Amino acid sequence: MEIWSINVMVLVFVALPSFQAYAYTKNTLNIDCGATTQSEDNTTYLRWETDDEYTKTGNNEFLVFTNASFYPMKTLRSFPIGDKNCYNLPFEPQAKYILRAGFYYGNHDNLLKPPTFVLEVDRKLSVTVTTSLDHVPFISTIESQQLYGKDTYKLMQNHTALYLEKRINYGANETFPERLSIDADEFNRIWKPEEIPSYRSLTPGFDVTITGWATHSENYPPFAVLWYAIEAYNSSESIFLPVTFQEKKSQAAYFVFYFASFVYYPNITSRTVSIYIDGEEKVLTEIPDAYKGIFPVVSIYPVNTTNGTVNVTISAVEGSPLPPLLCAMEVFTTMSEVVSKASDHDYINFSLVLVFFLVLSLSLSGL
Ligand SMILES: *[C@@H]1O[C@H](CO)[C@@H](O)[C@H](O)[C@H]1NC(C)=O
Ligand SMILES: *[C@@H]1O[C@H](CO)[C@@H](O)[C@H](O)[C@H]1NC(C)=O
Ligand SMILES: *[C@@H]1O[C@H](CO)[C@@H](O)[C@H](O)[C@H]1NC(C)=O
Ligand SMILES: *[C@@H]1O[C@H](CO)[C@@H](O)[C@H](O)[C@H]1NC(C)=O
Ligand SMILES: *[C@@H]1O[C@H](CO)[C@@H](O)[C@H](O)[C@H]1NC(C)=O
Ligand SMILES: *[C@@H]1O[C@H](CO)[C@@H](O)[C@H](O)[C@H]1NC(C)=O
Ligand SMILES: *[C@@H]1O[C@H](CO)[C@@H](O)[C@H](O)[C@H]1NC(C)=O
Ligand SMILES: *[C@@H]1O[C@H](CO)[C@@H](O)[C@H](O)[C@H]1NC(C)=O
Ligand SMILES: *[C@@H]1O[C@H](CO)[C@@H](O)[C@H](O)[C@H]1NC(C)=O
Ligand SMILES: *[C@@H]1O[C@H](CO)[C@@H](O)[C@H](O)[C@H]1NC(C)=O
């Protein structure tokens, strides 16, 4: 995993019947801020565009000395002038989007002082970088991806943004790519591989990075993610996952659990697990053998993040011959109406410090 990049993801449900910013829209948009030429990403096969069309302010900059192996991070746009600098993006009304902004501070201003700044998605759905007092704000990448399918992130409320806390590909080790190609993930999501020593990692044993996605499952999970899982060593043991949130206050969280059982057991065609949140049983779900083509996805919303932690427990139901397993989990916190979000992130030797805010305005509905 590379700590130099911070990717913040939100899902924005936009209901703007009378608002049309652009005559055209794009399902997938990848902006390499500050770049002078477009490029094709050899890992994901996505095309990175320059930002000329989307912003009128700021300076193009190129990081000469950088360890940023994710090449779109090598260019950035900095905004030395102005209180607010906007990117106008071609969002479509009444649609859901994943929006991800990347920031890589490579000491481009020679100050050894990474800026803090505010990023807003305002009521016209432009992305705005707001200057703080003594820093020059900048942005390295903006990615937006429309989420289609009527059941996609279906518990999401109108006029809401979800802030991504975690998206974990359990059972995959750190050599497994976080970014999959467009042949493997319909929605350009970043799945962090994670093994947990106290559980068995189930791995496919062959290359699954271009295997498409489960079109009949909620949120279209990539098979590359479903093929991996963690599994308890026996059916009387539970999978216990304490989830900590960036903010300690209580918020409404959105959980998604992805299941698939690719391991063949003679004479056993399914297992049933219960999902407990803070000790309370929420959902019972049957996980059939993968050959049946059913890959259960369980969404739970809202979950109260009392004091910034939530304990997830997944147990096999009584009498189940097979232990519980889990392929992947996504955790979001809800940002409804006017909500701002701040978080400090890791940084390596000045490469990055970031305070990120996202604001989704209340007046969205009033336009
Ligand atoms: C992608 O691959 C092509 C052909 O191998 C190469 O010319 C190009 O430089 C690569 N692009 C990047 C950004 O690495
Ligand atoms: C970049 O990587 C090299 C070699 O791994 C290391 O010596 C150097 O300190 C790194 N530079 C920064 C700014 O992280
Ligand atoms: C959300 O918006 C859609 C489309 O405008 C509408 O049909 C639906 O009733 C709204 N849902 C809620 C819970 O307000
Ligand atoms: C990581 O996983 C791959 C595929 O499952 C495996 O081939 C490789 O040996 C693993 N590497 C480590 C360090 O565990
Ligand atoms: C199940 O696994 C746990 C943890 O590995 C162990 O403590 C327990 O004895 C096992 N139970 C059975 C019935 O094997
Ligand atoms: C969460 O629980 C706390 C205490 O149990 C309560 O005060 C708070 O209102 C709840 N928050 C939400 C978002 O439900
Ligand atoms: C498994 O099923 C086969 C027939 O499909 C049967 O012959 C065998 O006895 C079964 N094994 C067990 C352990 O139930
Ligand atoms: C979560 O689990 C930890 C460790 O078992 C425990 O200390 C904590 O009280 C639990 N929190 C909740 C909210 O149940
Ligand atoms: C949350 O934190 C407050 C203050 O630290 C404490 O009084 C309260 O008992 C905690 N609630 C839970 C459910 O842990
Ligand atoms: C970053 O590197 C410089 C020199 O290479 C060193 O003096 C400084 O302490 C490092 N900063 C951090 C936060 O590690």
Short mmCIF file of C-alpha atoms and ligand atoms in Angstrom, two decimals:
data_model
loop_
_atom_site.label_atom_id
_atom_site.label_comp_id
_atom_site.label_asym_id
_atom_site.label_seq_id
_atom_site.Cartn_x
_atom_site.Cartn_y
_atom_site.Cartn_z
CA MET A 1 0.00 0.00 0.00
CA GLU A 2 1.24 3.44 -0.79
CA ILE A 3 0.59 6.09 1.78
CA TRP A 4 1.47 9.03 -0.36
CA SER A 5 -1.89 9.26 -1.94
CA ILE A 6 -5.08 10.16 -0.26
CA ASN A 7 -8.21 9.27 -2.01
CA VAL A 8 -11.42 10.48 -0.65
CA MET A 9 -14.53 8.99 -1.99
CA VAL A 10 -18.07 10.06 -1.74
CA LEU A 11 -21.22 8.94 -3.29
CA VAL A 12 -23.34 11.88 -4.15
CA PHE A 13 -26.93 11.38 -4.92
CA VAL A 14 -28.02 14.33 -6.92
CA ALA A 15 -31.59 15.22 -7.54
CA LEU A 16 -31.58 18.40 -9.56
CA PRO A 17 -34.51 18.37 -11.91
CA SER A 18 -33.99 21.83 -13.32
CA PHE A 19 -30.26 22.01 -13.27
CA GLN A 20 -28.12 21.13 -16.23
CA ALA A 21 -24.56 22.33 -16.15
CA TYR A 22 -23.38 20.63 -19.27
CA ALA A 23 -24.98 19.70 -22.52
CA TYR A 24 -23.27 16.34 -22.29
CA THR A 25 -22.25 14.09 -19.45
CA LYS A 26 -19.68 11.41 -18.96
CA ASN A 27 -20.05 8.20 -17.03
CA THR A 28 -16.37 8.05 -16.25
CA LEU A 29 -14.14 11.04 -15.86
CA ASN A 30 -10.52 10.96 -14.80
CA ILE A 31 -8.78 14.28 -14.60
CA ASP A 32 -5.03 14.45 -14.27
CA CYS A 33 -4.84 17.96 -12.82
CA GLY A 34 -2.00 20.05 -14.15
CA ALA A 35 -1.13 17.62 -16.93
CA THR A 36 -0.48 19.01 -20.38
CA THR A 37 -1.35 15.89 -22.31
CA GLN A 38 -3.88 13.14 -21.86
CA SER A 39 -2.68 9.63 -21.17
CA GLU A 40 -3.85 6.07 -20.96
CA ASP A 41 -3.45 4.34 -17.64
CA ASN A 42 -1.72 1.02 -18.25
CA THR A 43 -3.11 -0.55 -15.10
CA THR A 44 -6.76 0.33 -15.30
CA TYR A 45 -7.02 1.16 -19.03
CA LEU A 46 -8.74 4.38 -18.06
CA ARG A 47 -7.97 7.55 -19.95
CA TRP A 48 -6.70 10.49 -17.92
CA GLU A 49 -7.69 13.86 -19.34
CA THR A 50 -6.10 17.21 -18.82
CA ASP A 51 -8.10 19.70 -16.75
CA ASP A 52 -8.20 22.50 -19.34
CA GLU A 53 -11.87 22.01 -19.97
CA TYR A 54 -12.90 22.02 -16.32
CA THR A 55 -11.09 24.87 -14.64
CA LYS A 56 -9.94 28.31 -15.62
CA THR A 57 -7.62 29.14 -12.76
CA GLY A 58 -4.40 27.89 -11.22
CA ASN A 59 -0.99 26.81 -12.47
CA ASN A 60 0.19 23.57 -13.97
CA GLU A 61 3.03 22.04 -12.02
CA PHE A 62 5.17 19.00 -12.49
CA LEU A 63 6.90 17.23 -9.63
CA VAL A 64 10.47 16.50 -10.65
CA PHE A 65 11.52 14.54 -7.61
CA THR A 66 8.79 12.29 -6.56
CA ASN A 67 8.23 8.75 -5.44
CA ALA A 68 4.71 8.84 -6.72
CA SER A 69 4.49 5.63 -8.67
CA PHE A 70 0.88 6.42 -9.53
CA TYR A 71 1.83 8.70 -12.36
CA PRO A 72 -1.20 11.08 -12.46
CA MET A 73 0.05 12.28 -9.07
CA LYS A 74 3.18 13.66 -10.69
CA THR A 75 1.35 16.67 -12.01
CA LEU A 76 -0.85 18.96 -10.02
CA ARG A 77 -2.65 22.25 -10.29
CA SER A 78 -1.89 24.80 -7.63
CA PHE A 79 -4.01 27.83 -6.84
CA PRO A 80 -1.88 30.70 -5.53
CA ILE A 81 -4.61 33.26 -6.18
CA GLY A 82 -8.23 33.47 -5.20
CA ASP A 83 -10.30 32.34 -2.24
CA LYS A 84 -12.07 29.62 -4.12
CA ASN A 85 -11.03 27.80 -7.22
CA CYS A 86 -13.52 25.58 -8.93
CA TYR A 87 -13.67 22.62 -11.21
CA ASN A 88 -16.95 22.38 -13.05
CA LEU A 89 -17.72 18.78 -13.69
CA PRO A 90 -20.33 17.31 -16.01
CA PHE A 91 -22.57 15.63 -13.46
CA GLU A 92 -25.99 14.50 -14.49
CA PRO A 93 -29.01 15.32 -12.33
CA GLN A 94 -30.61 12.52 -10.32
CA ALA A 95 -27.71 10.19 -10.52
CA LYS A 96 -25.22 8.72 -8.13
CA TYR A 97 -21.50 9.26 -8.44
CA ILE A 98 -18.32 8.13 -6.86
CA LEU A 99 -16.10 11.14 -6.57
CA ARG A 100 -12.47 10.80 -5.60
CA ALA A 101 -9.94 13.56 -5.22
CA GLY A 102 -6.23 12.84 -4.95
CA PHE A 103 -3.58 15.07 -3.43
CA TYR A 104 0.12 14.47 -3.56
CA TYR A 105 2.25 17.18 -2.10
CA GLY A 106 5.75 16.67 -3.43
CA ASN A 107 7.13 19.87 -1.92
CA HIS A 108 6.27 21.53 -5.22
CA ASP A 109 6.43 24.98 -3.64
CA ASN A 110 9.76 24.30 -1.90
CA LEU A 111 8.26 25.22 1.45
CA LEU A 112 8.32 21.73 2.97
CA LYS A 113 4.94 22.70 4.21
CA PRO A 114 1.97 20.81 2.96
CA PRO A 115 -1.11 22.95 2.77
CA THR A 116 -4.42 22.42 4.40
CA PHE A 117 -7.43 23.32 2.42
CA VAL A 118 -11.08 22.75 2.01
CA LEU A 119 -12.65 20.83 -0.78
CA GLU A 120 -16.31 21.39 -1.40
CA VAL A 121 -18.82 19.96 -3.71
CA ASP A 122 -21.17 22.87 -3.92
CA ARG A 123 -24.73 23.24 -5.01
CA LYS A 124 -23.77 23.54 -8.63
CA LEU A 125 -21.73 20.41 -8.17
CA SER A 126 -18.44 21.91 -8.93
CA VAL A 127 -15.43 20.80 -6.95
CA THR A 128 -13.89 23.76 -5.17
CA VAL A 129 -10.50 24.07 -3.55
CA THR A 130 -10.56 26.82 -0.96
CA THR A 131 -7.41 28.56 0.15
CA SER A 132 -6.49 28.55 3.77
CA LEU A 133 -4.48 31.36 5.28
CA ASP A 134 -0.83 30.68 4.63
CA HIS A 135 -0.79 27.91 2.09
CA VAL A 136 -1.20 27.45 -1.58
CA PRO A 137 -3.84 24.83 -2.16
CA PHE A 138 -3.52 22.30 -4.93
CA ILE A 139 -5.13 19.21 -6.35
CA SER A 140 -3.58 16.28 -8.21
CA THR A 141 -6.43 14.14 -9.49
CA ILE A 142 -10.20 14.14 -9.70
CA GLU A 143 -12.10 11.03 -10.65
CA SER A 144 -15.82 10.73 -11.02
CA GLN A 145 -17.73 7.62 -11.86
CA GLN A 146 -21.44 7.36 -12.34
CA LEU A 147 -23.11 4.46 -10.53
CA TYR A 148 -25.87 3.01 -12.59
CA GLY A 149 -28.26 0.19 -11.78
CA LYS A 150 -31.30 0.94 -9.66
CA ASP A 151 -30.13 -1.13 -6.71
CA THR A 152 -26.66 0.33 -6.57
CA TYR A 153 -25.94 1.55 -3.04
CA LYS A 154 -29.69 1.33 -2.70
CA LEU A 155 -30.07 2.45 0.92
CA MET A 156 -28.50 5.79 0.16
CA GLN A 157 -30.86 8.67 0.82
CA ASN A 158 -31.55 11.57 -1.52
CA HIS A 159 -29.32 14.64 -1.23
CA THR A 160 -26.71 12.72 0.62
CA ALA A 161 -23.02 12.18 0.30
CA LEU A 162 -21.34 9.12 1.74
CA TYR A 163 -17.79 9.47 2.87
CA LEU A 164 -15.71 6.35 2.34
CA GLU A 165 -14.13 5.11 5.55
CA LYS A 166 -13.03 1.64 4.38
CA ARG A 167 -13.29 -0.62 1.39
CA ILE A 168 -11.48 -3.85 2.12
CA ASN A 169 -10.75 -6.87 -0.05
CA TYR A 170 -10.33 -9.49 2.68
CA GLY A 171 -7.99 -12.40 2.17
CA ALA A 172 -5.90 -10.73 -0.54
CA ASN A 173 -2.34 -9.86 0.39
CA GLU A 174 -0.58 -6.58 -0.26
CA THR A 175 0.65 -7.73 -3.67
CA PHE A 176 -2.91 -7.69 -4.97
CA PRO A 177 -3.73 -4.46 -6.83
CA GLU A 178 -5.98 -1.88 -5.19
CA ARG A 179 -6.99 -0.50 -8.52
CA LEU A 180 -8.47 -3.00 -10.92
CA SER A 181 -8.80 -2.61 -14.65
CA ILE A 182 -12.07 -1.45 -16.17
CA ASP A 183 -12.59 -5.08 -17.21
CA ALA A 184 -12.74 -6.07 -13.55
CA ASP A 185 -14.56 -3.27 -11.75
CA GLU A 186 -17.43 -1.46 -13.36
CA PHE A 187 -17.11 1.47 -10.98
CA ASN A 188 -13.39 2.23 -10.66
CA ARG A 189 -13.37 1.54 -6.93
CA ILE A 190 -10.21 1.09 -4.88
CA TRP A 191 -10.27 -2.09 -2.79
CA LYS A 192 -7.55 -2.32 -0.16
CA PRO A 193 -6.26 -5.86 0.26
CA GLU A 194 -6.11 -7.07 3.85
CA GLU A 195 -5.31 -10.36 5.50
CA ILE A 196 -6.14 -11.01 9.12
CA PRO A 197 -3.78 -13.47 10.82
CA SER A 198 -6.43 -14.99 13.07
CA TYR A 199 -8.49 -16.09 10.05
CA ARG A 200 -7.70 -18.27 7.10
CA SER A 201 -7.21 -16.43 3.81
CA LEU A 202 -9.04 -18.08 0.95
CA THR A 203 -7.25 -17.33 -2.31
CA PRO A 204 -8.08 -18.48 -5.83
CA GLY A 205 -4.55 -19.54 -6.72
CA PHE A 206 -4.75 -18.07 -10.20
CA ASP A 207 -4.96 -14.62 -11.75
CA VAL A 208 -8.41 -13.16 -11.25
CA THR A 209 -7.66 -9.54 -12.01
CA ILE A 210 -9.67 -9.33 -15.22
CA THR A 211 -12.61 -11.51 -14.45
CA GLY A 212 -15.51 -9.07 -14.60
CA TRP A 213 -18.14 -8.44 -11.96
CA ALA A 214 -21.23 -10.07 -10.49
CA THR A 215 -23.96 -8.37 -12.49
CA HIS A 216 -26.81 -9.82 -10.43
CA SER A 217 -25.44 -8.69 -7.10
CA GLU A 218 -26.06 -5.33 -5.49
CA ASN A 219 -23.29 -2.84 -6.32
CA TYR A 220 -21.72 -5.16 -8.94
CA PRO A 221 -18.81 -6.49 -6.87
CA PRO A 222 -15.76 -7.49 -8.93
CA PHE A 223 -15.02 -11.22 -9.07
CA ALA A 224 -11.40 -10.25 -8.46
CA VAL A 225 -12.57 -9.25 -4.97
CA LEU A 226 -15.13 -12.04 -4.43
CA TRP A 227 -12.57 -14.75 -5.16
CA TYR A 228 -10.69 -13.77 -2.00
CA ALA A 229 -12.10 -14.14 1.50
CA ILE A 230 -11.28 -14.60 5.11
CA GLU A 231 -12.81 -17.62 6.80
CA ALA A 232 -12.87 -18.60 10.46
CA TYR A 233 -11.00 -21.82 11.28
CA ASN A 234 -14.13 -23.60 12.45
CA SER A 235 -17.84 -23.05 12.54
CA SER A 236 -18.00 -22.25 16.24
CA GLU A 237 -15.62 -19.34 15.83
CA SER A 238 -16.84 -15.91 14.66
CA ILE A 239 -15.18 -13.33 12.48
CA PHE A 240 -14.80 -10.25 14.67
CA LEU A 241 -13.98 -6.92 13.03
CA PRO A 242 -13.77 -3.81 15.21
CA VAL A 243 -14.24 -0.83 12.90
CA THR A 244 -12.88 2.53 13.99
CA PHE A 245 -14.04 5.74 12.41
CA GLN A 246 -12.09 8.90 11.76
CA GLU A 247 -14.39 10.93 13.94
CA LYS A 248 -15.23 9.99 17.48
CA LYS A 249 -18.66 11.56 17.47
CA SER A 250 -21.70 9.49 16.70
CA GLN A 251 -22.75 9.39 13.07
CA ALA A 252 -24.90 7.26 10.81
CA ALA A 253 -22.75 4.69 9.04
CA TYR A 254 -23.51 2.62 5.96
CA PHE A 255 -22.12 -0.93 5.83
CA VAL A 256 -21.95 -3.28 2.87
CA PHE A 257 -20.84 -6.92 3.19
CA TYR A 258 -19.94 -9.06 0.17
CA PHE A 259 -20.01 -12.86 0.25
CA ALA A 260 -19.09 -15.68 -2.10
CA SER A 261 -18.10 -19.25 -1.41
CA PHE A 262 -15.73 -20.52 -4.06
CA VAL A 263 -14.36 -23.39 -2.01
CA TYR A 264 -16.03 -26.67 -2.86
CA TYR A 265 -17.07 -28.93 0.01
CA PRO A 266 -18.52 -32.31 -0.85
CA ASN A 267 -22.19 -32.62 0.04
CA ILE A 268 -22.47 -29.09 1.40
CA THR A 269 -24.07 -26.57 -0.88
CA SER A 270 -24.42 -23.52 1.29
CA ARG A 271 -23.68 -21.96 4.62
CA THR A 272 -25.68 -19.43 6.57
CA VAL A 273 -24.17 -16.60 8.56
CA SER A 274 -25.52 -13.95 10.91
CA ILE A 275 -24.17 -10.43 10.95
CA TYR A 276 -24.11 -8.72 14.32
CA ILE A 277 -23.50 -5.02 14.78
CA ASP A 278 -22.36 -4.11 18.30
CA GLY A 279 -23.67 -7.43 19.52
CA GLU A 280 -27.11 -7.08 17.98
CA GLU A 281 -28.12 -9.53 15.28
CA LYS A 282 -29.07 -7.62 12.13
CA VAL A 283 -29.21 -10.01 9.20
CA LEU A 284 -29.11 -13.69 8.47
CA THR A 285 -27.88 -14.56 5.02
CA GLU A 286 -27.37 -17.77 3.12
CA ILE A 287 -24.20 -18.07 1.06
CA PRO A 288 -24.69 -20.71 -1.63
CA ASP A 289 -21.83 -22.40 -3.41
CA ALA A 290 -20.47 -20.10 -6.06
CA TYR A 291 -21.46 -22.43 -8.89
CA LYS A 292 -25.07 -21.40 -8.29
CA GLY A 293 -24.15 -17.92 -9.42
CA ILE A 294 -25.49 -16.19 -6.33
CA PHE A 295 -23.20 -13.79 -4.50
CA PRO A 296 -25.02 -12.27 -1.54
CA VAL A 297 -24.54 -8.62 -0.69
CA VAL A 298 -25.88 -7.26 2.57
CA SER A 299 -26.32 -3.53 3.13
CA ILE A 300 -27.03 -2.15 6.58
CA TYR A 301 -27.95 1.47 7.15
CA PRO A 302 -28.07 3.41 9.39
CA VAL A 303 -25.60 2.13 11.97
CA ASN A 304 -24.86 4.46 14.87
CA THR A 305 -21.10 4.91 15.25
CA THR A 306 -21.35 5.57 18.97
CA ASN A 307 -18.04 7.06 20.10
CA GLY A 308 -16.40 6.28 16.78
CA THR A 309 -16.32 2.49 16.87
CA VAL A 310 -18.57 -0.25 15.64
CA ASN A 311 -18.00 -3.96 16.28
CA VAL A 312 -18.94 -6.28 13.47
CA THR A 313 -19.29 -9.98 14.20
CA ILE A 314 -20.07 -12.60 11.58
CA SER A 315 -21.02 -16.02 12.89
CA ALA A 316 -22.17 -19.26 11.38
CA VAL A 317 -25.71 -20.06 12.44
CA GLU A 318 -26.14 -22.86 14.92
CA GLY A 319 -25.62 -26.21 13.30
CA SER A 320 -23.94 -24.82 10.21
CA PRO A 321 -21.23 -27.24 9.11
CA LEU A 322 -19.10 -24.51 7.57
CA PRO A 323 -17.40 -21.57 9.26
CA PRO A 324 -18.33 -17.95 8.56
CA LEU A 325 -16.50 -16.09 5.82
CA LEU A 326 -16.36 -12.60 4.38
CA CYS A 327 -15.03 -11.43 1.02
CA ALA A 328 -15.22 -7.67 1.29
CA MET A 329 -16.65 -4.84 3.32
CA GLU A 330 -17.37 -1.21 2.61
CA VAL A 331 -18.00 1.32 5.35
CA PHE A 332 -19.23 4.86 4.75
CA THR A 333 -20.39 7.64 6.98
CA THR A 334 -23.30 9.73 5.92
CA MET A 335 -23.03 13.37 5.15
CA SER A 336 -26.49 14.66 4.64
CA GLU A 337 -27.59 18.19 4.03
CA VAL A 338 -24.91 20.66 5.00
CA VAL A 339 -22.20 18.62 6.60
CA SER A 340 -18.53 19.20 6.63
CA LYS A 341 -15.89 16.63 7.14
CA ALA A 342 -12.38 17.03 8.36
CA SER A 343 -9.73 14.44 8.70
CA ASP A 344 -6.03 14.38 9.13
CA HIS A 345 -4.19 11.76 7.26
CA ASP A 346 -0.90 9.98 7.29
CA TYR A 347 1.98 11.57 5.69
CA ILE A 348 5.44 10.48 4.77
CA ASN A 349 8.11 13.04 5.31
CA PHE A 350 6.17 16.04 4.19
CA SER A 351 4.78 14.28 1.23
CA LEU A 352 1.28 14.85 2.36
CA VAL A 353 -0.86 16.34 4.99
CA LEU A 354 -4.40 16.90 4.18
CA VAL A 355 -7.48 18.25 5.74
CA PHE A 356 -10.39 17.37 3.65
CA PHE A 357 -13.83 18.82 3.80
CA LEU A 358 -16.73 17.96 1.73
CA VAL A 359 -19.84 20.01 1.70
CA LEU A 360 -22.96 19.01 -0.03
CA SER A 361 -25.26 21.92 0.13
CA LEU A 362 -28.76 21.87 1.43
CA SER A 363 -29.91 24.06 -1.39
CA LEU A 364 -29.44 21.24 -3.81
CA SER A 365 -33.12 20.59 -3.58
CA GLY A 366 -34.07 24.21 -3.97
CA LEU A 367 -32.60 24.78 -7.39
C1 LIG B 1 1.64 2.79 -21.27
O1 LIG B 1 2.17 1.79 -22.13
C2 LIG B 1 2.61 2.31 -23.37
C3 LIG B 1 3.01 1.15 -24.25
O2 LIG B 1 3.66 0.15 -23.52
C4 LIG B 1 3.79 3.26 -23.11
O3 LIG B 1 4.24 3.80 -24.34
C5 LIG B 1 3.30 4.38 -22.22
O4 LIG B 1 4.37 5.23 -21.89
C6 LIG B 1 2.71 3.83 -20.96
N1 LIG B 1 2.10 4.92 -20.23
C7 LIG B 1 2.38 5.18 -18.98
C8 LIG B 1 1.73 6.37 -18.43
O5 LIG B 1 3.13 4.50 -18.32
C1 LIG B 2 12.01 8.20 -2.33
O1 LIG B 2 12.45 6.86 -2.35
C2 LIG B 2 13.85 6.74 -2.09
C3 LIG B 2 14.25 5.29 -2.31
O2 LIG B 2 13.25 4.43 -1.86
C4 LIG B 2 14.14 7.23 -0.67
O3 LIG B 2 15.50 7.13 -0.39
C5 LIG B 2 13.70 8.69 -0.55
O4 LIG B 2 13.86 9.14 0.76
C6 LIG B 2 12.25 8.84 -0.95
N1 LIG B 2 11.92 10.24 -0.99
C7 LIG B 2 10.84 10.75 -0.40
C8 LIG B 2 10.63 12.21 -0.57
O5 LIG B 2 10.04 10.06 0.21
C1 LIG B 3 -35.63 10.54 -3.87
O1 LIG B 3 -35.73 11.13 -5.14
C2 LIG B 3 -36.44 10.37 -6.08
C3 LIG B 3 -36.33 11.05 -7.43
O2 LIG B 3 -36.47 12.42 -7.31
C4 LIG B 3 -37.90 10.25 -5.61
O3 LIG B 3 -38.60 9.47 -6.52
C5 LIG B 3 -37.89 9.58 -4.26
O4 LIG B 3 -39.20 9.52 -3.75
C6 LIG B 3 -37.02 10.32 -3.27
N1 LIG B 3 -36.92 9.55 -2.07
C7 LIG B 3 -37.09 10.07 -0.86
C8 LIG B 3 -36.95 9.13 0.29
O5 LIG B 3 -37.33 11.24 -0.69
C1 LIG B 4 0.27 -13.04 -2.07
O1 LIG B 4 -0.79 -13.69 -2.73
C2 LIG B 4 -0.41 -14.30 -3.96
C3 LIG B 4 -1.68 -14.83 -4.63
O2 LIG B 4 -2.61 -15.27 -3.72
C4 LIG B 4 0.61 -15.39 -3.69
O3 LIG B 4 1.00 -15.98 -4.89
C5 LIG B 4 1.81 -14.78 -3.00
O4 LIG B 4 2.73 -15.77 -2.65
C6 LIG B 4 1.38 -14.03 -1.75
N1 LIG B 4 2.52 -13.30 -1.22
C7 LIG B 4 2.77 -13.23 0.08
C8 LIG B 4 3.93 -12.40 0.48
O5 LIG B 4 2.09 -13.78 0.91
C1 LIG B 5 -12.37 -23.35 16.86
O1 LIG B 5 -11.31 -22.43 16.69
C2 LIG B 5 -10.97 -21.72 17.87
C3 LIG B 5 -9.94 -20.67 17.50
O2 LIG B 5 -9.04 -21.16 16.58
C4 LIG B 5 -10.49 -22.70 18.92
O3 LIG B 5 -10.20 -22.01 20.09
C5 LIG B 5 -11.59 -23.71 19.19
O4 LIG B 5 -11.10 -24.71 20.08
C6 LIG B 5 -12.02 -24.38 17.90
N1 LIG B 5 -13.20 -25.20 18.17
C7 LIG B 5 -13.34 -26.39 17.66
C8 LIG B 5 -14.62 -27.08 17.99
O5 LIG B 5 -12.50 -26.90 16.96
C1 LIG B 6 -26.32 7.33 18.51
O1 LIG B 6 -26.40 6.91 19.83
C2 LIG B 6 -26.19 7.96 20.75
C3 LIG B 6 -26.14 7.38 22.15
O2 LIG B 6 -26.54 6.06 22.17
C4 LIG B 6 -27.29 8.99 20.58
O3 LIG B 6 -27.10 10.04 21.50
C5 LIG B 6 -27.22 9.53 19.17
O4 LIG B 6 -28.29 10.42 18.92
C6 LIG B 6 -27.29 8.41 18.15
N1 LIG B 6 -26.95 8.97 16.87
C7 LIG B 6 -27.57 8.63 15.74
C8 LIG B 6 -27.05 9.26 14.48
O5 LIG B 6 -28.51 7.86 15.73
C1 LIG B 7 -21.84 -37.37 -0.29
O1 LIG B 7 -22.73 -37.58 -1.37
C2 LIG B 7 -22.46 -38.76 -2.09
C3 LIG B 7 -23.44 -38.83 -3.24
O2 LIG B 7 -23.53 -37.60 -3.87
C4 LIG B 7 -22.62 -39.97 -1.17
O3 LIG B 7 -22.28 -41.13 -1.86
C5 LIG B 7 -21.72 -39.82 0.03
O4 LIG B 7 -21.95 -40.86 0.96
C6 LIG B 7 -21.97 -38.50 0.71
N1 LIG B 7 -20.99 -38.32 1.77
C7 LIG B 7 -21.33 -37.91 2.99
C8 LIG B 7 -20.20 -37.75 3.96
O5 LIG B 7 -22.46 -37.63 3.30
C1 LIG B 8 -16.23 -3.62 20.81
O1 LIG B 8 -15.35 -4.64 21.16
C2 LIG B 8 -14.35 -4.23 22.07
C3 LIG B 8 -13.38 -5.37 22.22
O2 LIG B 8 -14.03 -6.57 22.44
C4 LIG B 8 -15.03 -3.82 23.37
O3 LIG B 8 -14.05 -3.38 24.28
C5 LIG B 8 -16.00 -2.70 23.09
O4 LIG B 8 -16.71 -2.35 24.25
C6 LIG B 8 -16.98 -3.10 22.01
N1 LIG B 8 -17.75 -1.93 21.65
C7 LIG B 8 -19.07 -1.95 21.49
C8 LIG B 8 -19.71 -0.67 21.11
O5 LIG B 8 -19.72 -2.99 21.64
C1 LIG B 9 -19.01 7.21 24.86
O1 LIG B 9 -18.07 8.10 25.44
C2 LIG B 9 -18.61 8.79 26.56
C3 LIG B 9 -17.59 9.81 27.01
O2 LIG B 9 -16.28 9.32 26.86
C4 LIG B 9 -18.95 7.79 27.66
O3 LIG B 9 -19.50 8.46 28.76
C5 LIG B 9 -19.96 6.79 27.11
O4 LIG B 9 -20.21 5.80 28.08
C6 LIG B 9 -19.44 6.14 25.85
N1 LIG B 9 -20.48 5.30 25.28
C7 LIG B 9 -20.26 4.04 24.87
C8 LIG B 9 -21.47 3.30 24.36
O5 LIG B 9 -19.18 3.50 24.93
C1 LIG B 10 11.96 14.28 6.37
O1 LIG B 10 13.28 14.17 5.86
C2 LIG B 10 14.14 15.18 6.33
C3 LIG B 10 15.49 15.07 5.63
O2 LIG B 10 15.49 14.03 4.70
C4 LIG B 10 14.28 15.05 7.83
O3 LIG B 10 15.12 16.07 8.32
C5 LIG B 10 12.91 15.18 8.46
O4 LIG B 10 12.98 14.97 9.83
C6 LIG B 10 11.95 14.18 7.88
N1 LIG B 10 10.60 14.50 8.37
C7 LIG B 10 9.77 13.59 8.86
C8 LIG B 10 8.45 14.06 9.30
O5 LIG B 10 10.06 12.40 8.93
#
